[in-house]
């Protein structure tokens, strides 16, 4: 089934979104110029989510990608709730009091976030009251705990992740008299999601990561070439520190059953995630909730099933690992992406492709034909393709789309092959997932002038 280039483009561009940070008095005062984001589904419906928002009561911008498993319910809930928890964790005591007093007296609330959303990004209106009440309980506790100290961003991120996960678990245990909402909170808790979130404020970049999505910084070296700096570590079996952490948290007798076939208890790929109460609750609690839950939950095999070798829960945490980085003028962009991208591309290639896209300059690498017997005709073909590639780089008005085009369409020579792209994008839904995962990407572009000015001040 062959797709024409315009058909390929319309599939690739369906979910693209772009935001430019507004200038004030003709000057750009933010260290962020703007961001491009996009998603390409492999699952139907897509299980990835993305979020971006400007914090209105504190300085800074929040961006995140969320990768759901066992359905999209948990990723959906985390994508719409986590930024509120982070924003509230960062608010000074006086602002929290103002917000609480406004709710008490029924006055309009100070807006906390300005969302930057694509029209396809769904928000669940049915649960908004429930979500608001849980958030309010959280800020009331923060008011009571007031220590008078300013909140450290790292701490705020960790507290927000843990608190939201706790609320997801609690809402499912309490249930809801409304049967639709009751089923929703249970679906959220029994499915799971990883999260990779960046908070940018001036030259301070914090990345909080739970699971196996990744954050990567694109750095332009003095000679104009591009390099990648990791700003997160995958929480899975490939990370030895993470395997050690899990083993330390459980008795020695369980050492052999904790990680099997590179999965937690032989089942779960990420070693940290939101939701997934099957790996957190005691067996008694799981049974009680499933038995008293709605019939749909009772029919759900996943909910009834208890993981093997389940002796000392919790086996899973949503606590993020936070990395802080002080931005430098050579730090040009940040890529946040779900594992669908990293499974197909090396971070070094991601840095080069985005860097060249943003600067419009191609550093031509010698054509590598590594061990292939290449005829002159084929060589001519490669060079012609390379020339075409230079002109095609400008057909994407979005850096995330450009990256997805490469992730799905690259051939062994590292160039986009239209035929391959056409084949991969025309796979029927039930086959697509066998060849690739959902891909969600946010590319944040930094303002080197503003970052340089910050450094001069310091």
Short mmCIF file of C-alpha atoms in Angstrom, two decimals:
data_model
loop_
_atom_site.label_atom_id
_atom_site.label_comp_id
_atom_site.label_asym_id
_atom_site.label_seq_id
_atom_site.Cartn_x
_atom_site.Cartn_y
_atom_site.Cartn_z
CA UNK A 1 0.00 0.00 0.00
CA UNK A 2 1.92 3.04 -1.27
CA UNK A 3 1.48 6.51 0.22
CA UNK A 4 2.35 9.60 -1.80
CA UNK A 5 4.64 12.22 -0.19
CA UNK A 6 1.64 14.53 0.58
CA UNK A 7 -0.16 11.60 2.28
CA UNK A 8 2.96 10.82 4.32
CA UNK A 9 3.18 14.48 5.34
CA UNK A 10 -0.43 14.68 6.43
CA UNK A 11 0.02 11.60 8.68
CA UNK A 12 3.27 12.96 10.14
CA UNK A 13 1.86 16.43 10.75
CA UNK A 14 -1.54 15.48 12.21
CA UNK A 15 -0.49 16.03 15.85
CA UNK A 16 2.21 18.65 15.53
CA UNK A 17 2.16 21.67 17.80
CA UNK A 18 4.39 24.70 18.07
CA UNK A 19 4.65 27.42 20.72
CA UNK A 20 6.78 30.57 20.58
CA UNK A 21 7.44 32.39 23.85
CA UNK A 22 6.12 35.96 23.41
CA UNK A 23 8.58 38.87 23.39
CA UNK A 24 8.17 41.92 25.62
CA UNK A 25 9.06 45.36 24.21
CA UNK A 26 10.66 43.60 21.27
CA UNK A 27 12.96 41.77 23.68
CA UNK A 28 12.97 38.13 24.58
CA UNK A 29 13.47 37.78 28.32
CA UNK A 30 12.95 34.03 28.60
CA UNK A 31 15.72 31.46 28.32
CA UNK A 32 13.23 29.43 26.24
CA UNK A 33 12.53 30.63 22.67
CA UNK A 34 9.74 28.10 22.22
CA UNK A 35 9.10 24.42 21.60
CA UNK A 36 7.90 22.02 18.90
CA UNK A 37 6.04 18.84 19.76
CA UNK A 38 4.48 15.93 17.92
CA UNK A 39 3.13 12.40 18.38
CA UNK A 40 2.90 9.42 16.07
CA UNK A 41 0.61 6.62 17.34
CA UNK A 42 1.35 2.92 16.99
CA UNK A 43 -1.26 1.81 19.54
CA UNK A 44 -4.93 2.52 18.91
CA UNK A 45 -5.75 4.59 20.87
CA UNK A 46 -2.28 6.07 21.47
CA UNK A 47 -0.97 5.39 25.00
CA UNK A 48 1.50 8.32 25.07
CA UNK A 49 0.62 11.78 26.33
CA UNK A 50 2.42 15.16 26.35
CA UNK A 51 2.02 18.37 28.34
CA UNK A 52 3.45 21.87 28.33
CA UNK A 53 2.56 24.86 30.49
CA UNK A 54 3.92 28.16 31.74
CA UNK A 55 3.85 28.60 35.53
CA UNK A 56 1.98 31.85 36.16
CA UNK A 57 2.58 32.37 39.90
CA UNK A 58 6.21 31.32 39.90
CA UNK A 59 8.71 31.67 37.12
CA UNK A 60 9.42 28.82 34.80
CA UNK A 61 8.04 26.51 32.20
CA UNK A 62 7.02 22.86 32.54
CA UNK A 63 7.21 20.29 29.73
CA UNK A 64 6.67 16.56 29.90
CA UNK A 65 6.13 13.30 28.03
CA UNK A 66 4.18 10.37 29.51
CA UNK A 67 4.19 6.79 28.28
CA UNK A 68 1.23 4.67 29.35
CA UNK A 69 1.02 0.88 29.57
CA UNK A 70 -1.97 -1.44 30.07
CA UNK A 71 -4.04 1.30 28.43
CA UNK A 72 -3.85 5.10 28.33
CA UNK A 73 -5.86 5.95 31.48
CA UNK A 74 -2.92 6.54 33.83
CA UNK A 75 -0.86 8.50 31.27
CA UNK A 76 -3.93 10.68 30.64
CA UNK A 77 -4.47 11.43 34.34
CA UNK A 78 -0.78 12.15 35.00
CA UNK A 79 -0.51 14.41 31.93
CA UNK A 80 -3.32 16.65 33.17
CA UNK A 81 -2.59 16.55 36.92
CA UNK A 82 1.15 16.39 37.56
CA UNK A 83 1.95 19.98 36.55
CA UNK A 84 -0.62 21.31 39.03
CA UNK A 85 1.04 19.31 41.81
CA UNK A 86 4.46 20.64 40.79
CA UNK A 87 3.19 24.23 40.54
CA UNK A 88 1.50 24.01 43.95
CA UNK A 89 4.70 22.51 45.46
CA UNK A 90 6.66 25.53 44.17
CA UNK A 91 4.23 28.21 45.39
CA UNK A 92 5.18 30.46 48.30
CA UNK A 93 3.11 30.19 51.47
CA UNK A 94 1.27 33.55 50.93
CA UNK A 95 0.09 32.49 47.46
CA UNK A 96 -1.18 29.15 48.80
CA UNK A 97 -3.13 31.04 51.47
CA UNK A 98 -4.57 33.41 48.85
CA UNK A 99 -5.73 30.45 46.75
CA UNK A 100 -7.26 28.66 49.74
CA UNK A 101 -9.07 31.82 50.89
CA UNK A 102 -10.44 32.33 47.38
CA UNK A 103 -11.87 28.78 47.35
CA UNK A 104 -13.28 29.26 50.86
CA UNK A 105 -15.12 32.44 49.92
CA UNK A 106 -16.13 31.28 46.45
CA UNK A 107 -14.00 33.94 44.66
CA UNK A 108 -12.27 33.40 41.34
CA UNK A 109 -8.98 31.54 41.68
CA UNK A 110 -5.60 32.85 40.65
CA UNK A 111 -4.69 30.90 37.51
CA UNK A 112 -1.67 28.71 38.27
CA UNK A 113 -0.81 27.39 34.81
CA UNK A 114 -1.17 28.56 31.25
CA UNK A 115 -1.46 25.39 29.18
CA UNK A 116 -0.05 25.07 25.65
CA UNK A 117 -2.22 22.38 24.10
CA UNK A 118 -2.88 20.80 20.73
CA UNK A 119 -6.65 20.51 19.99
CA UNK A 120 -6.25 16.69 20.01
CA UNK A 121 -4.89 16.72 23.56
CA UNK A 122 -7.84 15.49 25.59
CA UNK A 123 -8.79 16.70 29.11
CA UNK A 124 -11.22 14.61 31.20
CA UNK A 125 -13.88 17.04 32.36
CA UNK A 126 -15.83 14.37 34.30
CA UNK A 127 -13.06 13.92 36.85
CA UNK A 128 -12.07 17.58 37.23
CA UNK A 129 -13.94 18.07 40.54
CA UNK A 130 -12.43 14.94 42.06
CA UNK A 131 -8.93 15.94 40.84
CA UNK A 132 -9.40 19.46 42.19
CA UNK A 133 -10.41 18.18 45.64
CA UNK A 134 -7.32 15.96 45.90
CA UNK A 135 -5.11 18.87 44.84
CA UNK A 136 -6.77 21.16 47.37
CA UNK A 137 -6.12 18.68 50.19
CA UNK A 138 -2.47 18.71 49.13
CA UNK A 139 -2.10 22.50 49.26
CA UNK A 140 -3.97 22.64 52.59
CA UNK A 141 -1.35 20.25 53.99
CA UNK A 142 1.43 22.41 52.52
CA UNK A 143 -0.11 25.45 54.27
CA UNK A 144 -0.21 23.56 57.59
CA UNK A 145 3.37 22.36 57.16
CA UNK A 146 4.62 25.88 56.36
CA UNK A 147 8.27 25.94 57.39
CA UNK A 148 8.85 29.47 56.08
CA UNK A 149 11.65 28.25 53.83
CA UNK A 150 11.56 28.72 50.07
CA UNK A 151 10.96 25.49 48.24
CA UNK A 152 13.83 23.83 46.50
CA UNK A 153 12.83 22.86 42.91
CA UNK A 154 14.32 19.38 43.25
CA UNK A 155 12.31 18.71 46.39
CA UNK A 156 9.15 20.17 44.86
CA UNK A 157 9.43 17.83 41.86
CA UNK A 158 9.99 14.74 44.01
CA UNK A 159 7.13 15.65 46.39
CA UNK A 160 4.73 16.33 43.51
CA UNK A 161 5.42 13.00 41.76
CA UNK A 162 5.06 11.00 44.98
CA UNK A 163 1.97 12.86 46.13
CA UNK A 164 0.12 12.48 42.82
CA UNK A 165 0.89 8.76 42.75
CA UNK A 166 -0.35 8.49 46.31
CA UNK A 167 -3.59 10.31 45.39
CA UNK A 168 -4.14 8.03 42.37
CA UNK A 169 -3.86 5.04 44.71
CA UNK A 170 -6.07 6.58 47.40
CA UNK A 171 -8.84 7.63 44.97
CA UNK A 172 -9.03 4.05 43.71
CA UNK A 173 -9.26 2.64 47.24
CA UNK A 174 -11.99 5.08 48.31
CA UNK A 175 -13.93 4.65 45.05
CA UNK A 176 -16.73 6.98 43.95
CA UNK A 177 -20.53 6.73 44.17
CA UNK A 178 -20.71 7.76 40.50
CA UNK A 179 -20.14 4.47 38.67
CA UNK A 180 -18.45 6.14 35.67
CA UNK A 181 -15.97 7.93 37.94
CA UNK A 182 -15.49 4.82 40.05
CA UNK A 183 -14.46 2.84 36.98
CA UNK A 184 -12.25 5.74 35.81
CA UNK A 185 -10.22 6.00 39.04
CA UNK A 186 -9.74 2.23 39.03
CA UNK A 187 -8.62 2.20 35.39
CA UNK A 188 -6.14 4.98 36.17
CA UNK A 189 -4.71 3.10 39.16
CA UNK A 190 -4.53 -0.33 37.51
CA UNK A 191 -2.87 0.95 34.33
CA UNK A 192 0.53 2.64 34.57
CA UNK A 193 2.62 5.45 33.12
CA UNK A 194 6.21 6.65 33.04
CA UNK A 195 6.96 10.39 33.11
CA UNK A 196 9.84 12.59 32.05
CA UNK A 197 9.35 16.25 32.99
CA UNK A 198 11.53 19.33 32.56
CA UNK A 199 11.25 22.57 34.55
CA UNK A 200 13.13 25.50 32.98
CA UNK A 201 13.61 28.70 34.93
CA UNK A 202 16.30 31.08 33.70
CA UNK A 203 19.51 29.04 33.49
CA UNK A 204 18.18 26.36 35.85
CA UNK A 205 17.03 23.24 34.08
CA UNK A 206 15.68 20.40 36.21
CA UNK A 207 14.64 17.06 34.72
CA UNK A 208 12.55 14.69 36.83
CA UNK A 209 12.30 11.21 35.38
CA UNK A 210 10.34 8.12 36.42
CA UNK A 211 10.69 5.18 34.01
CA UNK A 212 12.25 4.91 30.56
CA UNK A 213 11.35 8.04 28.61
CA UNK A 214 14.40 10.29 28.18
CA UNK A 215 15.67 13.85 28.26
CA UNK A 216 18.68 14.86 26.20
CA UNK A 217 20.47 18.18 25.73
CA UNK A 218 21.74 19.23 22.28
CA UNK A 219 25.07 21.04 22.58
CA UNK A 220 26.83 22.91 19.77
CA UNK A 221 30.61 22.48 19.98
CA UNK A 222 33.06 25.22 18.97
CA UNK A 223 33.64 23.63 15.55
CA UNK A 224 29.88 23.76 14.88
CA UNK A 225 29.32 20.01 15.35
CA UNK A 226 26.62 18.64 17.67
CA UNK A 227 26.86 16.47 20.75
CA UNK A 228 24.30 15.00 23.15
CA UNK A 229 24.27 15.21 26.95
CA UNK A 230 22.02 12.78 28.83
CA UNK A 231 19.77 14.41 31.41
CA UNK A 232 18.00 11.25 32.57
CA UNK A 233 18.69 7.58 33.19
CA UNK A 234 16.37 4.76 32.18
CA UNK A 235 14.81 2.94 35.11
CA UNK A 236 14.93 -0.58 33.72
CA UNK A 237 17.00 -3.76 33.76
CA UNK A 238 19.73 -2.18 31.61
CA UNK A 239 20.53 0.25 34.45
CA UNK A 240 22.64 -1.68 36.98
CA UNK A 241 22.18 0.97 39.70
CA UNK A 242 18.43 0.61 39.34
CA UNK A 243 18.57 -3.21 39.58
CA UNK A 244 20.68 -2.82 42.73
CA UNK A 245 18.18 -0.35 44.20
CA UNK A 246 15.29 -2.79 43.70
CA UNK A 247 17.29 -5.64 45.26
CA UNK A 248 18.23 -3.51 48.28
CA UNK A 249 14.53 -2.87 48.99
CA UNK A 250 13.57 -6.55 49.30
CA UNK A 251 14.78 -9.57 51.29
CA UNK A 252 17.72 -11.59 49.99
CA UNK A 253 15.43 -14.61 49.52
CA UNK A 254 13.69 -12.78 46.64
CA UNK A 255 16.87 -11.88 44.76
CA UNK A 256 16.28 -14.40 41.96
CA UNK A 257 12.62 -13.59 41.34
CA UNK A 258 12.78 -9.75 41.45
CA UNK A 259 14.10 -9.27 37.92
CA UNK A 260 13.36 -11.97 35.36
CA UNK A 261 13.80 -11.70 31.58
CA UNK A 262 14.79 -8.05 32.16
CA UNK A 263 11.41 -7.26 33.70
CA UNK A 264 10.27 -6.44 37.23
CA UNK A 265 8.84 -9.72 38.65
CA UNK A 266 9.15 -10.97 35.06
CA UNK A 267 6.33 -8.63 33.94
CA UNK A 268 7.05 -4.90 33.90
CA UNK A 269 9.72 -3.21 31.75
CA UNK A 270 10.05 0.11 33.67
CA UNK A 271 11.21 -0.18 37.30
CA UNK A 272 9.49 3.09 38.27
CA UNK A 273 6.01 4.25 37.22
CA UNK A 274 2.80 5.97 38.27
CA UNK A 275 -0.24 3.78 38.89
CA UNK A 276 0.39 0.05 38.43
CA UNK A 277 -1.13 -0.68 41.83
CA UNK A 278 -0.73 -4.40 41.04
CA UNK A 279 2.93 -3.88 41.96
CA UNK A 280 2.26 -1.64 44.98
CA UNK A 281 -0.77 -2.81 46.93
CA UNK A 282 -0.93 -5.81 49.24
CA UNK A 283 -2.74 -8.87 47.85
CA UNK A 284 -5.58 -8.34 50.38
CA UNK A 285 -6.13 -4.76 49.25
CA UNK A 286 -6.07 -5.74 45.56
CA UNK A 287 -8.70 -8.43 46.16
CA UNK A 288 -10.90 -6.16 48.26
CA UNK A 289 -10.89 -3.37 45.67
CA UNK A 290 -11.48 -5.69 42.70
CA UNK A 291 -14.32 -7.55 44.45
CA UNK A 292 -16.12 -4.39 45.55
CA UNK A 293 -15.37 -2.60 42.27
CA UNK A 294 -17.67 -2.34 39.23
CA UNK A 295 -18.40 -5.39 37.08
CA UNK A 296 -16.15 -4.17 34.25
CA UNK A 297 -13.21 -4.44 36.65
CA UNK A 298 -14.25 -7.93 37.71
CA UNK A 299 -14.21 -9.05 34.07
CA UNK A 300 -10.75 -7.54 33.60
CA UNK A 301 -8.23 -10.39 33.74
CA UNK A 302 -5.37 -7.95 34.33
CA UNK A 303 -7.00 -6.56 37.48
CA UNK A 304 -7.69 -10.01 38.98
CA UNK A 305 -4.25 -11.39 38.25
CA UNK A 306 -1.61 -11.24 41.04
CA UNK A 307 2.04 -11.04 39.90
CA UNK A 308 4.14 -14.17 40.61
CA UNK A 309 6.52 -14.16 43.62
CA UNK A 310 4.59 -11.29 45.20
CA UNK A 311 5.78 -11.32 48.83
CA UNK A 312 6.92 -7.87 49.98
CA UNK A 313 5.12 -5.07 48.13
CA UNK A 314 5.56 -2.31 47.05
CA UNK A 315 7.88 -3.37 44.23
CA UNK A 316 7.40 -0.16 42.29
CA UNK A 317 7.77 3.54 43.05
CA UNK A 318 6.86 6.73 41.20
CA UNK A 319 9.68 8.66 42.89
CA UNK A 320 11.62 10.48 40.16
CA UNK A 321 15.35 10.83 39.75
CA UNK A 322 16.06 14.56 39.39
CA UNK A 323 19.01 15.99 37.46
CA UNK A 324 19.88 19.68 37.62
CA UNK A 325 21.82 21.39 34.83
CA UNK A 326 22.90 25.05 34.59
CA UNK A 327 22.30 26.14 31.00
CA UNK A 328 25.27 27.50 29.02
CA UNK A 329 25.18 29.44 25.73
CA UNK A 330 26.28 26.30 23.82
CA UNK A 331 23.22 24.38 25.10
CA UNK A 332 20.87 24.94 22.16
CA UNK A 333 17.93 22.60 22.72
CA UNK A 334 16.37 19.92 24.89
CA UNK A 335 14.65 16.80 23.54
CA UNK A 336 12.09 15.00 25.72
CA UNK A 337 10.81 11.79 24.14
CA UNK A 338 9.14 8.49 25.00
CA UNK A 339 11.08 5.27 24.40
CA UNK A 340 9.50 4.90 20.95
CA UNK A 341 12.13 7.36 19.68
CA UNK A 342 15.14 5.99 21.57
CA UNK A 343 14.43 2.42 20.42
CA UNK A 344 15.03 3.55 16.84
CA UNK A 345 17.65 6.31 17.16
CA UNK A 346 20.91 6.93 19.00
CA UNK A 347 21.04 10.17 21.00
CA UNK A 348 24.08 11.35 19.00
CA UNK A 349 22.05 11.13 15.76
CA UNK A 350 19.12 12.89 17.45
CA UNK A 351 21.44 15.75 18.47
CA UNK A 352 22.83 16.08 14.95
CA UNK A 353 19.49 15.88 13.13
CA UNK A 354 17.77 18.43 15.39
CA UNK A 355 20.85 20.68 15.54
CA UNK A 356 21.19 20.76 11.75
CA UNK A 357 17.46 21.29 11.38
CA UNK A 358 17.43 24.27 13.78
CA UNK A 359 20.50 25.94 12.26
CA UNK A 360 19.69 24.91 8.69
CA UNK A 361 23.33 23.86 8.28
CA UNK A 362 24.32 20.38 7.23
CA UNK A 363 27.69 19.12 8.25
CA UNK A 364 28.16 16.67 5.43
CA UNK A 365 29.64 13.52 6.80
CA UNK A 366 31.58 11.35 4.34
CA UNK A 367 29.14 8.89 2.82
CA UNK A 368 29.56 5.72 4.85
CA UNK A 369 28.86 2.56 2.91
CA UNK A 370 30.43 0.36 5.59
CA UNK A 371 31.31 -2.95 3.95
CA UNK A 372 28.71 -2.67 1.18
CA UNK A 373 29.86 -3.32 -2.36
CA UNK A 374 28.62 -0.15 -4.00
CA UNK A 375 28.53 0.41 -7.76
CA UNK A 376 29.10 3.86 -9.23
CA UNK A 377 25.41 3.99 -10.11
CA UNK A 378 24.42 3.39 -6.48
CA UNK A 379 26.96 5.96 -5.33
CA UNK A 380 25.46 8.48 -7.73
CA UNK A 381 22.03 7.60 -6.29
CA UNK A 382 23.25 8.24 -2.74
CA UNK A 383 24.69 11.62 -3.68
CA UNK A 384 21.50 12.64 -5.50
CA UNK A 385 19.49 11.55 -2.46
CA UNK A 386 21.75 13.60 -0.23
CA UNK A 387 21.13 16.69 -2.37
CA UNK A 388 17.37 16.05 -2.22
CA UNK A 389 17.60 15.61 1.57
CA UNK A 390 19.06 19.11 1.95
CA UNK A 391 16.10 20.63 0.15
CA UNK A 392 13.60 18.42 2.03
CA UNK A 393 14.85 19.47 5.46
CA UNK A 394 12.80 22.64 5.06
CA UNK A 395 9.55 20.84 4.28
CA UNK A 396 9.05 20.25 8.01
CA UNK A 397 8.09 23.37 9.91
CA UNK A 398 8.44 21.47 13.15
CA UNK A 399 11.60 19.96 14.65
CA UNK A 400 9.68 17.11 16.34
CA UNK A 401 8.06 16.14 13.02
CA UNK A 402 11.47 16.20 11.35
CA UNK A 403 12.79 13.82 14.01
CA UNK A 404 9.82 11.44 13.65
CA UNK A 405 10.39 11.38 9.87
CA UNK A 406 13.95 10.17 10.53
CA UNK A 407 12.98 7.76 13.31
CA UNK A 408 10.48 5.95 11.09
CA UNK A 409 12.02 6.41 7.64
CA UNK A 410 15.79 6.14 8.06
CA UNK A 411 17.60 3.53 5.96
CA UNK A 412 20.99 1.93 6.65
CA UNK A 413 22.75 4.99 5.22
CA UNK A 414 21.06 7.28 7.75
CA UNK A 415 18.95 9.08 5.14
CA UNK A 416 15.15 9.17 4.96
CA UNK A 417 13.89 6.61 2.48
CA UNK A 418 10.44 7.57 1.22
CA UNK A 419 9.50 3.99 0.39
CA UNK A 420 10.35 2.80 3.90
CA UNK A 421 8.44 5.74 5.40
CA UNK A 422 5.42 4.92 3.25
CA UNK A 423 5.49 1.23 4.29
CA UNK A 424 5.86 2.00 8.01
CA UNK A 425 3.06 4.58 8.02
CA UNK A 426 0.61 2.44 6.09
CA UNK A 427 0.84 -0.59 8.42
CA UNK A 428 -2.61 -1.56 9.72
CA UNK A 429 -3.21 -0.74 13.40
CA UNK A 430 -2.81 -4.30 14.63
CA UNK A 431 0.58 -4.64 12.90
CA UNK A 432 2.04 -1.20 13.58
CA UNK A 433 2.72 -2.03 17.24
CA UNK A 434 4.90 -4.99 16.19
CA UNK A 435 7.26 -2.69 14.30
CA UNK A 436 7.39 0.38 16.52
CA UNK A 437 6.02 2.00 19.64
CA UNK A 438 4.05 5.24 20.04
CA UNK A 439 6.48 8.14 19.59
CA UNK A 440 6.05 11.44 21.44
CA UNK A 441 8.63 14.20 21.17
CA UNK A 442 9.05 17.73 22.55
CA UNK A 443 11.98 19.82 21.28
CA UNK A 444 12.63 22.91 23.42
CA UNK A 445 14.79 25.62 21.86
CA UNK A 446 16.93 27.76 24.17
CA UNK A 447 17.82 31.43 23.80
CA UNK A 448 21.63 31.63 23.92
CA UNK A 449 21.65 35.45 24.26
CA UNK A 450 19.47 35.41 27.34
CA UNK A 451 21.45 32.50 28.83
CA UNK A 452 24.72 34.37 28.12
CA UNK A 453 23.33 37.49 29.82
CA UNK A 454 22.35 35.45 32.92
CA UNK A 455 25.91 34.10 33.07
CA UNK A 456 27.40 37.61 32.79
CA UNK A 457 25.24 38.77 35.70
CA UNK A 458 26.55 35.93 37.83
#
